Coordinates of C-alpha atoms in Angstrom, one line a residue:
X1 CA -22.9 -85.3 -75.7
X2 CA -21.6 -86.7 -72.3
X3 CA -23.5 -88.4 -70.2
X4 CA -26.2 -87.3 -68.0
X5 CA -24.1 -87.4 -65.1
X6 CA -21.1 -85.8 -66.5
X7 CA -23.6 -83.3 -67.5
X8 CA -25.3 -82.3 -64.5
X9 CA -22.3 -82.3 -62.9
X10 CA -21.1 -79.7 -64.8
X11 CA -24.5 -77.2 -64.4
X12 CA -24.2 -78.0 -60.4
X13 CA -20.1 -76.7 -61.4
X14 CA -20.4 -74.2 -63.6
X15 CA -23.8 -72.5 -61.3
X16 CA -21.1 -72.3 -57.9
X17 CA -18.5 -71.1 -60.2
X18 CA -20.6 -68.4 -61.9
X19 CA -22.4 -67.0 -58.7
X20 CA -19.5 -66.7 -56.8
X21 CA -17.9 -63.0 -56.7
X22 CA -15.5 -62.3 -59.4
X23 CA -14.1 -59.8 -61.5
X24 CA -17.0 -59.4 -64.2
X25 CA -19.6 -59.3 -61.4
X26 CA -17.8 -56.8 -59.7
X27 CA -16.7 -55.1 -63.4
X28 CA -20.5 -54.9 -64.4
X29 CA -21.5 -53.6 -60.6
X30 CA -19.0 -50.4 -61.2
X31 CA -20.3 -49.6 -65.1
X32 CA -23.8 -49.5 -63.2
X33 CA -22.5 -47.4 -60.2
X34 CA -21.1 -45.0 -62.6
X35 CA -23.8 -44.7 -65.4
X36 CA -27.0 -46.4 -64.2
X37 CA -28.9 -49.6 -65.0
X38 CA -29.2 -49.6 -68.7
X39 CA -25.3 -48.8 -68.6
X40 CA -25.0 -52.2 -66.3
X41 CA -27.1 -54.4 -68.7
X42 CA -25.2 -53.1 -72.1
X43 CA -21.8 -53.7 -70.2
X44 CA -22.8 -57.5 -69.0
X45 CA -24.3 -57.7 -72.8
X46 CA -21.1 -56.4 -73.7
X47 CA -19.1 -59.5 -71.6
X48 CA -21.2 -62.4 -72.7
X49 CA -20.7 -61.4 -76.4
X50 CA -16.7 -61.0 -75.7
X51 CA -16.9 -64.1 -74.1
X52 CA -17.7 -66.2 -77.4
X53 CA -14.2 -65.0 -78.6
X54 CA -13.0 -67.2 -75.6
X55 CA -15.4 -70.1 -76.0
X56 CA -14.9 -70.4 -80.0
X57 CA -11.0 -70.4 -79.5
X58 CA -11.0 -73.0 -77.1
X59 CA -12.9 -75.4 -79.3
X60 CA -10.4 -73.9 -81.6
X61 CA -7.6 -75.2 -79.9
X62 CA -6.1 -71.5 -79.9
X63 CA -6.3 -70.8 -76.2
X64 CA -3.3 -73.4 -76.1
X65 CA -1.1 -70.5 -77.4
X66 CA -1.6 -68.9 -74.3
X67 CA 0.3 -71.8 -72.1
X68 CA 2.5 -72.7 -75.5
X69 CA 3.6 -68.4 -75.7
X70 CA 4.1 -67.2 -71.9
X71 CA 4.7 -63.9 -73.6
X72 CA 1.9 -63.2 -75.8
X73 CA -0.6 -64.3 -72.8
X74 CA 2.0 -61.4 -71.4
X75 CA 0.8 -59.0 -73.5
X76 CA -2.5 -59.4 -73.7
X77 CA -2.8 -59.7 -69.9
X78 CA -1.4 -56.3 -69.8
X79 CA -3.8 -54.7 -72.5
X80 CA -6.5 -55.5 -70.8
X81 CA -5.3 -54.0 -67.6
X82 CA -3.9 -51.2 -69.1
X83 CA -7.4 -50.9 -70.9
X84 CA -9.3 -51.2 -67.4
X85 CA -7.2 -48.7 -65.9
X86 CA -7.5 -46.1 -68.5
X87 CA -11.7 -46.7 -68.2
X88 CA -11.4 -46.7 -64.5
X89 CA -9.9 -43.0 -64.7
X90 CA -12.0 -41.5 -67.7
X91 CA -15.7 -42.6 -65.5
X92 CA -13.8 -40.8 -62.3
X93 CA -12.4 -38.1 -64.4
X94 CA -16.2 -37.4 -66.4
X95 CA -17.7 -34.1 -65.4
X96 CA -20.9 -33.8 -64.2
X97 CA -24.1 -32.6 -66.2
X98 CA -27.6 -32.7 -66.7
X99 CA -30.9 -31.5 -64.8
X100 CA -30.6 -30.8 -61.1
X101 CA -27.0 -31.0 -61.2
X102 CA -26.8 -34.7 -61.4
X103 CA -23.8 -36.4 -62.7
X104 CA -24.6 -38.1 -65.9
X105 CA -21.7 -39.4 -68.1
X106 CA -23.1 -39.2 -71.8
X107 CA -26.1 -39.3 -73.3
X108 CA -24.6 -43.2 -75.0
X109 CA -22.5 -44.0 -72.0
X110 CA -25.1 -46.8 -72.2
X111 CA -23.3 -47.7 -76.3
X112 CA -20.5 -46.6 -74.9
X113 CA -20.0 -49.1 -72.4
X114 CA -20.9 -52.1 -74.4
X115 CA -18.5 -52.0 -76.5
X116 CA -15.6 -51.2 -73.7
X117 CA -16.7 -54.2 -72.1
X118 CA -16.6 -56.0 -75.6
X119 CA -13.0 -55.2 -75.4
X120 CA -12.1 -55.9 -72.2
X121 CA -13.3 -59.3 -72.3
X122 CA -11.2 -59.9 -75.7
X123 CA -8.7 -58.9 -73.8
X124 CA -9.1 -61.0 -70.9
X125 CA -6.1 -63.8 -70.9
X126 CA -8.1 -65.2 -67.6
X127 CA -11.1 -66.1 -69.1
X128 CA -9.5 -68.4 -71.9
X129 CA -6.9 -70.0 -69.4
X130 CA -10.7 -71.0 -67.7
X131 CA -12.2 -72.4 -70.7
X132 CA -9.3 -74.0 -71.5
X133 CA -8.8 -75.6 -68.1
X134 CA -12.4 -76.3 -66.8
X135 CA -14.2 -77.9 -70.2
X136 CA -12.3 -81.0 -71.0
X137 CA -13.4 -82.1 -67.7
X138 CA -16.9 -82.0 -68.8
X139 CA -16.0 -83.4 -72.7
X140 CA -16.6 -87.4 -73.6
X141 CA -14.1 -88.6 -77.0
X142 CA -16.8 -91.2 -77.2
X143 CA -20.0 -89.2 -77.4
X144 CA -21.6 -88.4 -80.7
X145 CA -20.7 -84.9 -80.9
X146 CA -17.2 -84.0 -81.9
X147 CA -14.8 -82.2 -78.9
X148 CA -15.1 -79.1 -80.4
X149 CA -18.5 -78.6 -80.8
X150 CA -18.5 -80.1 -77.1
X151 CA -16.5 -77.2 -76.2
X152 CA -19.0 -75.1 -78.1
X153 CA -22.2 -76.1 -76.1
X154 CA -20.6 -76.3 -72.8
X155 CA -19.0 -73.4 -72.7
X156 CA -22.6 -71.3 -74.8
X157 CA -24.1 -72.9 -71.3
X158 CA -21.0 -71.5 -68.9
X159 CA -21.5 -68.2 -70.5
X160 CA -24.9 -67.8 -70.2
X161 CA -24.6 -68.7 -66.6
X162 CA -22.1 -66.3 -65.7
X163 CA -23.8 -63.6 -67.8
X164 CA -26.9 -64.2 -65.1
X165 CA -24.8 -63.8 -62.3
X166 CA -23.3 -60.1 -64.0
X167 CA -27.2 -59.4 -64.5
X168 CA -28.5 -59.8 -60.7
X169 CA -25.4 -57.8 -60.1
X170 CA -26.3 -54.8 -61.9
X171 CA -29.8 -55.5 -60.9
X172 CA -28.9 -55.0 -56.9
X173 CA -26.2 -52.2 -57.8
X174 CA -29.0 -50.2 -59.7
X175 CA -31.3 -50.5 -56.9
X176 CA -28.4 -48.6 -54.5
X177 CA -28.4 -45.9 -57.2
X178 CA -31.9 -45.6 -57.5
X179 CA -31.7 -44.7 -54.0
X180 CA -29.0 -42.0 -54.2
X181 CA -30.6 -40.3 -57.6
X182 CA -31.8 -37.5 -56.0
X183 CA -28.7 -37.0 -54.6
X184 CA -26.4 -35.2 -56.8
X185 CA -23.0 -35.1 -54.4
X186 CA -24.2 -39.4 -53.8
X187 CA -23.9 -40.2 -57.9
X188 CA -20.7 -38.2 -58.1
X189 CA -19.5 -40.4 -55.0
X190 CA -20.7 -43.7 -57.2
X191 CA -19.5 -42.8 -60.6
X192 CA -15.9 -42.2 -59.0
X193 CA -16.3 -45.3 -57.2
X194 CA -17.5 -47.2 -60.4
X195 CA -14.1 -45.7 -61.5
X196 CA -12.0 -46.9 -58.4
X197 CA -13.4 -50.4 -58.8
X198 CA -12.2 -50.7 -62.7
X199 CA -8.6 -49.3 -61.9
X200 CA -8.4 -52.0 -59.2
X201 CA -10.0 -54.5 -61.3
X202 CA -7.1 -53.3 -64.1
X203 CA -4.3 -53.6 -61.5
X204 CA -5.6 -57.0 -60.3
X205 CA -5.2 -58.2 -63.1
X206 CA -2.0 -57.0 -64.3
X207 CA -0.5 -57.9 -60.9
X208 CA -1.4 -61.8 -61.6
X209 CA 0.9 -64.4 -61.9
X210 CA -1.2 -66.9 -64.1

């Protein structure tokens, strides 16, 4: 592995990186406005586990196709909007039910969201343009380790830490809903938020240059 230096560099790195606000932090804060906590925890589950696709690519070498093929990162760029967009409008679109009139999405919006949030990570371009471009800094040719399997335990670490910051996240968002449950016209107001914050999410994203 690289050195200690090199390695606690990277932590100190990786720990600003992960904690300040981004897109999966505020994509895990909506899934919990719009279907509770449990809901927020499967969706951030849901991310870290896409994210290996990412972090076993770049060691890999296949996130280079991205910068090698403008047009396939193209098109997966635009999935994955066009996939937020579409989740963004079926929370705000989901008709409330369940006791005391309170807006509930389904009984497994809780399944249902870890595996959209499976997908839209897989289909995040972003997040293996980051791999690609912030682990060689950390990597050492002369360490005994190969570079991919580097990549492999830097990147395990990087995910884990971002996966934390998702998790206090939906953590602080469920205690707002918490709050509003007894409100029935206050979860309809967060679940089309939820929704509001995905289709800008989607747009974001599709709007991006690089």
């Amino acid at each position: 592995m690289p050195s200690l230096d090199i390695l606690l560099t990277f932590f100190v790195t990786t720990a600003i990186f992960a904690y300040i606000p981004g897109p999966a932090m505020l994509y895990a804060a909506a899934q919990t406005m719009a279907r509770g906590r449990v809901a927020g925890l499967m969706a951030s589950l849901g991310i870290h586990l896409g994210c290996y696709v990412h972090v076993i690519a770049a060691a890999a070498g296949l996130s280079i196709l991205f910068h090698a093929v403008p047009t396939l990162y193209l098109a997966v760029k635009l999935a994955g909007a066009g996939y937020l967009v579409w989740l963004g409008f079926t929370l705000m679109r989901a008709k409330a039910s369940g006791d005391g009139g309170q807006p509930l999405v389904e009984a497994k919006s809780a399944r249902r969201a870890f595996f959209e949030s499976i997908t839209v990570e897989v289909l995040n371009p972003k997040t293996a343009i980051f791999f690609v471009a912030f682990l060689p800094q950390f990597t050492d040719a002369s360490a005994a380790f190969p570079i991919w399997v580097q990549f492999l335990l830097l990147g395990a670490f990087a995910n884990l830490m971002f996966s934390s910051a998702d998790i206090v996240c939906v953590f602080l968002a469920g205690a707002v809903v918490n709050r509003m449950r007894r409100s029935g016209r206050a979860q309809r107001l967060m679940q089309r938020a939820g929704g509001t914050v995905l289709i800008g999410l989607g747009a974001h994203l599709a709007l991006q240059r690089t």
